PDB file of C-alpha atoms in Angstrom:
ATOM      1  CA  THR W   1     111.107  78.231  82.108  1.00 93.00           C
ATOM      2  CA  PHE W   2     114.908  78.929  81.191  1.00 96.00           C
ATOM      3  CA  ASP W   3     115.750  79.946  77.667  1.00 96.00           C
ATOM      4  CA  LEU W   4     119.495  79.045  76.828  1.00 95.00           C
ATOM      5  CA  SER W   5     121.248  79.151  73.497  1.00 94.00           C
ATOM      6  CA  CYS W   6     125.211  78.455  72.391  1.00 95.00           C
ATOM      7  CA  SER W   7     126.739  79.076  69.058  1.00 93.00           C
ATOM      8  CA  ASP W   8     129.879  77.658  67.532  1.00 92.00           C
ATOM      9  CA  ASN W   9     131.776  77.768  64.407  1.00 89.00           C
ATOM     10  CA  LEU W  10     132.025  73.927  64.475  1.00 85.00           C
ATOM     11  CA  GLY W  11     129.693  72.129  66.439  1.00 89.00           C
ATOM     12  CA  LEU W  12     128.273  71.863  69.968  1.00 93.00           C
ATOM     13  CA  SER W  13     128.648  68.922  72.320  1.00 94.00           C
ATOM     14  CA  TYR W  14     126.723  70.026  75.752  1.00 95.00           C
ATOM     15  CA  LEU W  15     124.644  72.779  76.795  1.00 95.00           C
ATOM     16  CA  ARG W  16     124.093  73.194  80.410  1.00 97.00           C
ATOM     17  CA  LEU W  17     121.827  75.237  82.948  1.00 96.00           C
ATOM     18  CA  TYR W  18     123.709  76.210  86.268  1.00 97.00           C
ATOM     19  CA  THR W  19     121.713  77.384  89.152  1.00 96.00           C
ATOM     20  CA  ASN W  20     122.008  77.744  92.961  1.00 96.00           C
ATOM     21  CA  THR W  21     118.553  76.802  93.614  1.00 94.00           C
ATOM     22  CA  THR W  22     119.487  73.700  95.865  1.00 91.00           C
ATOM     23  CA  GLY W  23     121.713  75.673  98.002  1.00 92.00           C
ATOM     24  CA  SER W  24     124.972  75.301  95.867  1.00 94.00           C
ATOM     25  CA  TRP W  25     126.144  76.357  92.347  1.00 95.00           C
ATOM     26  CA  ALA W  26     125.766  73.294  90.290  1.00 95.00           C
ATOM     27  CA  VAL W  27     124.493  71.886  86.952  1.00 96.00           C
ATOM     28  CA  ASN W  28     120.702  71.823  87.111  1.00 95.00           C
ATOM     29  CA  GLN W  29     119.944  70.550  83.444  1.00 94.00           C
ATOM     30  CA  THR W  30     121.933  69.158  80.671  1.00 96.00           C
ATOM     31  CA  ASN W  31     121.055  69.208  76.953  1.00 95.00           C
ATOM     32  CA  THR W  32     123.278  66.479  75.420  1.00 94.00           C
ATOM     33  CA  THR W  33     122.238  67.273  71.776  1.00 94.00           C
ATOM     34  CA  PRO W  34     121.993  71.005  71.474  1.00 94.00           C
ATOM     35  CA  PHE W  35     121.546  72.747  68.125  1.00 93.00           C
ATOM     36  CA  ASN W  36     123.908  75.532  66.972  1.00 93.00           C
ATOM     37  CA  ASN W  37     122.710  78.946  67.856  1.00 92.00           C
ATOM     38  CA  THR W  38     119.143  77.463  68.736  1.00 94.00           C
ATOM     39  CA  VAL W  39     117.142  78.362  71.930  1.00 96.00           C
ATOM     40  CA  TRP W  40     116.757  75.527  74.471  1.00 95.00           C
ATOM     41  CA  SER W  41     113.591  76.042  76.730  1.00 96.00           C
ATOM     42  CA  VAL W  42     113.907  73.917  79.877  1.00 93.00           C
ATOM     43  CA  ALA W  43     111.261  74.012  82.599  1.00 94.00           C
ATOM     44  CA  VAL W  44     112.655  73.515  86.299  1.00 94.00           C
ATOM     45  CA  THR W  45     109.851  72.546  88.958  1.00 93.00           C
ATOM     46  CA  GLY W  46     110.112  72.476  92.602  1.00 92.00           C
ATOM     47  CA  ILE W  47     112.256  75.427  93.331  1.00 94.00           C
ATOM     48  CA  PRO W  48     111.595  76.824  96.786  1.00 94.00           C
ATOM     49  CA  GLN W  49     110.298  80.116  97.615  1.00 93.00           C
ATOM     50  CA  GLY W  50     113.226  82.543  97.630  1.00 94.00           C
ATOM     51  CA  GLN W  51     114.928  86.007  96.430  1.00 91.00           C
ATOM     52  CA  ASN W  52     117.911  86.408  94.540  1.00 93.00           C
ATOM     53  CA  TYR W  53     118.644  83.082  92.994  1.00 96.00           C
ATOM     54  CA  ILE W  54     121.239  82.972  90.195  1.00 97.00           C
ATOM     55  CA  TRP W  55     121.516  81.198  86.928  1.00 97.00           C
ATOM     56  CA  ALA W  56     123.694  80.936  83.885  1.00 97.00           C
ATOM     57  CA  SER W  57     124.382  78.892  80.971  1.00 96.00           C
ATOM     58  CA  TRP W  58     127.446  77.022  79.937  1.00 96.00           C
ATOM     59  CA  CYS W  59     128.407  75.110  76.787  1.00 96.00           C
ATOM     60  CA  ASN W  60     131.274  73.484  75.140  1.00 95.00           C
ATOM     61  CA  ASP W  61     132.036  72.426  71.502  1.00 93.00           C
ATOM     62  CA  THR W  62     133.378  69.294  69.789  1.00 90.00           C
ATOM     63  CA  ALA W  63     136.954  70.479  70.432  1.00 90.00           C
ATOM     64  CA  SER W  64     136.410  70.718  74.238  1.00 90.00           C
ATOM     65  CA  ASN W  65     136.212  74.602  74.072  1.00 92.00           C
ATOM     66  CA  SER W  66     134.006  75.954  76.754  1.00 93.00           C
ATOM     67  CA  ASP W  67     132.344  79.221  78.019  1.00 94.00           C
ATOM     68  CA  PHE W  68     129.936  80.556  80.574  1.00 94.00           C
ATOM     69  CA  THR W  69     127.605  83.316  80.057  1.00 93.00           C
ATOM     70  CA  ASP W  70     129.385  86.843  80.785  1.00 91.00           C
ATOM     71  CA  THR W  71     126.998  87.553  83.431  1.00 92.00           C
ATOM     72  CA  ASN W  72     124.884  85.429  85.914  1.00 94.00           C
ATOM     73  CA  ARG W  73     121.150  86.281  86.134  1.00 95.00           C
ATOM     74  CA  THR W  74     118.928  86.541  89.237  1.00 95.00           C
ATOM     75  CA  PHE W  75     115.356  85.731  89.732  1.00 95.00           C
ATOM     76  CA  THR W  76     112.900  85.299  92.646  1.00 94.00           C
ATOM     77  CA  VAL W  77     110.294  82.659  93.358  1.00 95.00           C
ATOM     78  CA  ASP W  78     107.241  84.155  95.065  1.00 95.00           C
ATOM     79  CA  LEU W  79     104.566  81.738  95.993  1.00 94.00           C
ATOM     80  CA  THR W  80     102.741  83.947  98.509  1.00 96.00           C
ATOM     81  CA  ALA W  81     100.001  86.696  97.527  1.00 96.00           C
ATOM     82  CA  PRO W  82      99.976  89.996  99.019  1.00 98.00           C
ATOM     83  CA  THR W  83      97.399  91.219 101.381  1.00 98.00           C
ATOM     84  CA  SER W  84      95.065  94.035 101.323  1.00 98.00           C
ATOM     85  CA  THR W  85      93.175  95.726 104.282  1.00 98.00           C
ATOM     86  CA  ILE W  86      91.044  98.756 104.416  1.00 98.00           C
ATOM     87  CA  ASN W  87      91.344 100.397 107.716  1.00 98.00           C
ATOM     88  CA  ALA W  88      89.085 103.275 107.379  1.00 97.00           C
ATOM     89  CA  PRO W  89      86.231 104.205 106.987  1.00 97.00           C
ATOM     90  CA  VAL W  90      84.163 101.445 108.506  1.00 97.00           C
ATOM     91  CA  ASN W  91      81.772  99.511 106.245  1.00 97.00           C
ATOM     92  CA  ASN W  92      78.488 101.113 105.464  1.00 95.00           C
ATOM     93  CA  THR W  93      79.531 104.606 106.036  1.00 95.00           C
ATOM     94  CA  ASN W  94      77.683 107.667 105.181  1.00 92.00           C
ATOM     95  CA  THR W  95      79.612 110.798 104.373  1.00 95.00           C
ATOM     96  CA  SER W  96      78.959 114.340 102.723  1.00 93.00           C
ATOM     97  CA  ASP W  97      82.462 114.023 101.338  1.00 96.00           C
ATOM     98  CA  SER W  98      82.440 113.368  97.598  1.00 96.00           C
ATOM     99  CA  THR W  99      86.162 112.279  97.689  1.00 97.00           C
ATOM    100  CA  PRO W 100      86.487 110.443 101.009  1.00 97.00           C
ATOM    101  CA  ASP W 101      89.993 109.072 102.059  1.00 98.00           C
ATOM    102  CA  ILE W 102      90.445 105.618 102.011  1.00 98.00           C
ATOM    103  CA  ASN W 103      92.881 104.314 104.499  1.00 98.00           C
ATOM    104  CA  PHE W 104      94.339 100.924 103.480  1.00 98.00           C
ATOM    105  CA  THR W 105      97.462  98.707 104.231  1.00 98.00           C
ATOM    106  CA  LEU W 106      99.104  96.307 101.712  1.00 98.00           C
ATOM    107  CA  THR W 107     101.566  93.739 102.834  1.00 98.00           C
ATOM    108  CA  ASP W 108     103.795  91.445 101.082  1.00 97.00           C
ATOM    109  CA  ASN W 109     106.603  88.900 101.812  1.00 95.00           C
ATOM    110  CA  PHE W 110     109.139  90.310  99.514  1.00 95.00           C
ATOM    111  CA  ASP W 111     108.205  93.662  97.828  1.00 95.00           C
ATOM    112  CA  THR W 112     109.090  96.913  99.174  1.00 96.00           C
ATOM    113  CA  ASN W 113     106.406  98.751  97.214  1.00 97.00           C
ATOM    114  CA  ILE W 114     103.337  97.089  96.250  1.00 98.00           C
ATOM    115  CA  SER W 115     101.111  98.045  93.366  1.00 98.00           C
ATOM    116  CA  TYR W 116      97.423  98.851  94.108  1.00 98.00           C
ATOM    117  CA  ASN W 117      94.094  99.444  92.154  1.00 98.00           C
ATOM    118  CA  LEU W 118      91.325 101.232  93.769  1.00 98.00           C
ATOM    119  CA  TYR W 119      88.035 100.038  92.311  1.00 98.00           C
ATOM    120  CA  VAL W 120      84.878 101.810  92.546  1.00 98.00           C
ATOM    121  CA  ASN W 121      81.843  99.864  91.553  1.00 97.00           C
ATOM    122  CA  ASN W 122      84.106  97.307  89.926  1.00 96.00           C
ATOM    123  CA  SER W 123      85.836  99.568  87.634  1.00 97.00           C
ATOM    124  CA  ILE W 124      89.508 100.971  88.233  1.00 98.00           C
ATOM    125  CA  ASN W 125      89.565 104.510  89.607  1.00 98.00           C
ATOM    126  CA  LYS W 126      92.849 105.178  90.894  1.00 97.00           C
ATOM    127  CA  THR W 127      96.183 103.198  90.639  1.00 98.00           C
ATOM    128  CA  GLY W 128      99.543 103.633  92.483  1.00 98.00           C
ATOM    129  CA  PHE W 129     102.178 102.338  94.771  1.00 98.00           C
ATOM    130  CA  ALA W 130     102.062 101.737  98.547  1.00 98.00           C
ATOM    131  CA  SER W 131     104.930 101.004 100.764  1.00 98.00           C
ATOM    132  CA  ASN W 132     104.871  97.404 102.468  1.00 98.00           C
ATOM    133  CA  ASN W 133     102.941  97.408 105.565  1.00 98.00           C
ATOM    134  CA  THR W 134     102.350 101.012 105.788  1.00 98.00           C
ATOM    135  CA  GLN W 135      99.050 102.830 106.100  1.00 98.00           C
ATOM    136  CA  THR W 136      98.295 104.727 102.832  1.00 98.00           C
ATOM    137  CA  ILE W 137      95.663 107.029 102.082  1.00 98.00           C
ATOM    138  CA  GLN W 138      93.941 107.380  98.577  1.00 98.00           C
ATOM    139  CA  SER W 139      90.873 109.524  97.526  1.00 98.00           C
ATOM    140  CA  PRO W 140      88.628 108.421  94.494  1.00 98.00           C
ATOM    141  CA  ASP W 141      87.721 110.704  91.858  1.00 97.00           C
ATOM    142  CA  PRO W 142      84.527 112.748  92.986  1.00 97.00           C
ATOM    143  CA  LEU W 143      81.421 110.570  93.524  1.00 97.00           C
ATOM    144  CA  ALA W 144      78.007 111.554  92.912  1.00 95.00           C
ATOM    145  CA  ASN W 145      75.100 110.890  95.556  1.00 94.00           C
ATOM    146  CA  GLY W 146      74.417 107.258  96.239  1.00 93.00           C
ATOM    147  CA  LEU W 147      75.851 103.915  97.329  1.00 95.00           C
ATOM    148  CA  TRP W 148      79.341 103.097  96.156  1.00 98.00           C
ATOM    149  CA  LEU W 149      81.353  99.728  96.436  1.00 98.00           C
ATOM    150  CA  ILE W 150      85.152 100.212  97.233  1.00 98.00           C
ATOM    151  CA  ILE W 151      87.782  97.617  96.834  1.00 98.00           C
ATOM    152  CA  VAL W 152      91.364  97.867  97.016  1.00 98.00           C
ATOM    153  CA  GLU W 153      93.380  95.414  95.262  1.00 98.00           C
ATOM    154  CA  ALA W 154      97.123  94.506  95.860  1.00 98.00           C
ATOM    155  CA  VAL W 155      99.374  93.228  93.182  1.00 98.00           C
ATOM    156  CA  ASP W 156     102.920  92.134  93.826  1.00 96.00           C
ATOM    157  CA  ASP W 157     105.974  91.792  91.425  1.00 94.00           C
ATOM    158  CA  ALA W 158     105.262  88.304  90.745  1.00 93.00           C
ATOM    159  CA  GLY W 159     101.649  89.244  89.429  1.00 95.00           C
ATOM    160  CA  ARG W 160      99.786  87.827  92.359  1.00 96.00           C
ATOM    161  CA  ARG W 161      96.728  89.862  93.386  1.00 96.00           C
ATOM    162  CA  THR W 162      94.485  90.084  96.457  1.00 97.00           C
ATOM    163  CA  ASN W 163      91.269  92.005  96.948  1.00 97.00           C
ATOM    164  CA  SER W 164      90.250  93.846 100.338  1.00 96.00           C
ATOM    165  CA  SER W 165      87.081  93.010 101.881  1.00 95.00           C
ATOM    166  CA  THR W 166      84.405  95.115 100.181  1.00 97.00           C
ATOM    167  CA  LEU W 167      83.533  98.698 101.624  1.00 98.00           C
ATOM    168  CA  TYR W 168      80.261 100.296 100.908  1.00 98.00           C
ATOM    169  CA  ILE W 169      80.049 104.148 101.286  1.00 97.00           C
ATOM    170  CA  THR W 170      76.879 106.129 100.971  1.00 95.00           C
ATOM    171  CA  VAL W 171      77.745 109.566  99.537  1.00 95.00           C
ATOM    172  CA  ASP W 172      75.042 112.251 100.493  1.00 93.00           C
ATOM    173  CA  LEU W 173      75.761 115.793  99.159  1.00 93.00           C
ATOM    174  CA  THR W 174      72.067 117.032  99.482  1.00 92.00           C
ATOM    175  CA  ASN W 175      71.053 118.626 102.889  1.00 92.00           C
ATOM    176  CA  PRO W 176      67.682 117.353 104.216  1.00 93.00           C
ATOM    177  CA  THR W 177      64.693 119.647 104.563  1.00 95.00           C
ATOM    178  CA  SER W 178      62.829 120.578 107.743  1.00 96.00           C
ATOM    179  CA  ALA W 179      59.351 122.190 107.494  1.00 96.00           C
ATOM    180  CA  ILE W 180      57.018 123.141 110.601  1.00 96.00           C
ATOM    181  CA  ASN W 181      53.421 122.254 109.560  1.00 97.00           C
ATOM    182  CA  THR W 182      51.425 123.572 112.548  1.00 95.00           C
ATOM    183  CA  PRO W 183      51.109 125.637 114.530  1.00 95.00           C
ATOM    184  CA  SER W 184      51.566 128.661 112.377  1.00 94.00           C
ATOM    185  CA  ASN W 185      54.113 131.307 113.050  1.00 95.00           C
ATOM    186  CA  ASN W 186      53.325 133.738 115.564  1.00 94.00           C
ATOM    187  CA  SER W 187      50.456 131.525 117.101  1.00 92.00           C
ATOM    188  CA  ALA W 188      49.037 132.150 120.557  1.00 92.00           C
ATOM    189  CA  THR W 189      47.885 129.092 122.630  1.00 93.00           C
ATOM    190  CA  ASN W 190      46.691 128.494 126.121  1.00 94.00           C
ATOM    191  CA  ASP W 191      48.452 124.867 125.642  1.00 93.00           C
ATOM    192  CA  ASN W 192      51.659 124.937 127.712  1.00 93.00           C
ATOM    193  CA  THR W 193      52.604 121.607 126.030  1.00 93.00           C
ATOM    194  CA  PRO W 194      51.720 122.288 122.306  1.00 93.00           C
ATOM    195  CA  ASP W 195      52.099 119.662 119.622  1.00 94.00           C
ATOM    196  CA  ILE W 196      54.467 120.544 116.789  1.00 95.00           C
ATOM    197  CA  ASN W 197      53.821 119.003 113.490  1.00 96.00           C
ATOM    198  CA  PHE W 198      56.713 118.851 111.181  1.00 97.00           C
ATOM    199  CA  THR W 199      58.000 117.015 108.024  1.00 97.00           C
ATOM    200  CA  LEU W 200      61.724 116.154 107.362  1.00 96.00           C
ATOM    201  CA  THR W 201      62.713 114.951 103.725  1.00 96.00           C
ATOM    202  CA  ASP W 202      65.926 113.740 102.544  1.00 92.00           C
ATOM    203  CA  ASN W 203      67.270 112.101  99.250  1.00 88.00           C
ATOM    204  CA  ILE W 204      68.735 109.246 101.033  1.00 83.00           C
ATOM    205  CA  GLY W 205      68.182 109.261 104.779  1.00 76.00           C
ATOM    206  CA  ASN W 206      65.465 107.083 106.259  1.00 84.00           C
ATOM    207  CA  PRO W 207      64.766 107.470 109.231  1.00 91.00           C
ATOM    208  CA  ILE W 208      65.884 111.146 109.448  1.00 94.00           C
ATOM    209  CA  ASN W 209      67.274 112.506 112.916  1.00 94.00           C
ATOM    210  CA  TYR W 210      65.852 115.418 114.328  1.00 96.00           C
ATOM    211  CA  THR W 211      66.605 118.097 116.972  1.00 95.00           C
ATOM    212  CA  PHE W 212      64.099 120.418 118.620  1.00 93.00           C
ATOM    213  CA  PHE W 213      65.597 123.818 119.683  1.00 94.00           C
ATOM    214  CA  LEU W 214      63.645 126.076 122.068  1.00 93.00           C
ATOM    215  CA  ASN W 215      65.138 129.683 122.291  1.00 94.00           C
ATOM    216  CA  GLY W 216      68.362 128.300 121.033  1.00 93.00           C
ATOM    217  CA  SER W 217      68.613 125.241 123.546  1.00 92.00           C
ATOM    218  CA  THR W 218      68.142 121.741 122.576  1.00 92.00           C
ATOM    219  CA  ASN W 219      64.637 120.376 124.057  1.00 90.00           C
ATOM    220  CA  LYS W 220      63.901 117.143 121.922  1.00 91.00           C
ATOM    221  CA  THR W 221      65.781 114.643 119.691  1.00 94.00           C
ATOM    222  CA  GLY W 222      64.644 111.648 117.920  1.00 95.00           C
ATOM    223  CA  ASN W 223      64.195 110.268 114.386  1.00 94.00           C
ATOM    224  CA  VAL W 224      61.174 110.249 112.136  1.00 95.00           C
ATOM    225  CA  ALA W 225      60.353 108.370 108.730  1.00 95.00           C
ATOM    226  CA  ASN W 226      61.237 110.317 105.578  1.00 95.00           C
ATOM    227  CA  ASN W 227      58.639 112.864 104.150  1.00 96.00           C
ATOM    228  CA  THR W 228      56.100 111.713 106.885  1.00 96.00           C
ATOM    229  CA  PRO W 229      54.312 114.308 108.957  1.00 96.00           C
ATOM    230  CA  THR W 230      55.023 113.928 112.607  1.00 95.00           C
ATOM    231  CA  ASN W 231      53.795 115.342 115.921  1.00 95.00           C
ATOM    232  CA  VAL W 232      56.118 116.054 118.860  1.00 94.00           C
ATOM    233  CA  THR W 233      54.877 117.338 122.183  1.00 92.00           C
ATOM    234  CA  MET W 234      57.030 120.033 123.932  1.00 89.00           C
ATOM    235  CA  ASP W 235      58.129 120.030 127.374  1.00 89.00           C
ATOM    236  CA  THR W 236      56.016 122.293 129.687  1.00 91.00           C
ATOM    237  CA  LEU W 237      56.541 126.033 128.541  1.00 91.00           C
ATOM    238  CA  SER W 238      55.926 128.942 130.725  1.00 93.00           C
ATOM    239  CA  ASN W 239      54.299 131.938 129.947  1.00 94.00           C
ATOM    240  CA  GLY W 240      56.110 134.038 127.165  1.00 93.00           C
ATOM    241  CA  LEU W 241      57.298 134.086 123.568  1.00 94.00           C
ATOM    242  CA  TRP W 242      59.097 130.883 122.560  1.00 94.00           C
ATOM    243  CA  LEU W 243      61.380 130.331 119.338  1.00 95.00           C
ATOM    244  CA  ILE W 244      61.071 126.763 118.052  1.00 95.00           C
ATOM    245  CA  ILE W 245      63.390 125.376 115.294  1.00 95.00           C
ATOM    246  CA  VAL W 246      63.399 121.711 114.191  1.00 95.00           C
TER     247      VAL W 246
END
C-alpha cells in the first residue's frame, strides 16, 4: 500500500502514483478526484519480487501547475523466506558443557545480515545477526542438567521467519559413580579369573559405559544398567598382586 497526498491553495485535479515496477518509469495509479491535503492510500498487487524499486507521487492543480515529490522512495518486494540450518552438534548429543556451541547457517535471497533468535525449550535465549550463508556460532546461557530443545529462527528484513529443524541436547554436569562391591580390598584368592562385582550410577546415563583397568592397563570394556550390581570375570591372572580399578 502506498500513501500519497498533495496540497494546493486553490484545488487539485489529479494525484498520481509513479513506479518502475513494470520495468519502466510510468504512471501506476491515478486519483481523478483527490482531496486537498488528504492521504490517498492505494494498494498495488502483482509486483514481482525484486530490490530497489522506486516510486513517487505527482499532482497538478486546477491551474495546470504540477509537482513531483522532491525525492523518489525505494522499496523491495521479498517473497522468499530465509533458511536456517543447524550444522553442529548433531541431534541427541550428550555433553558435559553447560554452554555448548551451536553452529548454524542462515541464508536469504536479499539480506546481507539476517536476524536470528536462538530458542531453548521454546523461549528466546539469545538474539543477534548472522552474515548471509556463513557459519555462525552462538552459545546459550548456562543450561542445567537435563534434556534441552534448541531451535534457531531466521528473520529477514521483510519479516519472513523460518525455524531450523529441532536439536535435542542432553546436558550432564554430574560425574557418574563407580563402586566395587566384591571382593573386598586386599583379598587373596586361588581363582585366577576372579569375578568382580561392581555398581555404576549416573543421574542421566543408562546404560553406563565402563572400563576395567588391571595395573593401569585396559582389560575389559562394556556397559551396564544404571545402579545395578554387575559381575565381570577377569582375564586369566598370573600369581601376584593386581590393582583393579573400574
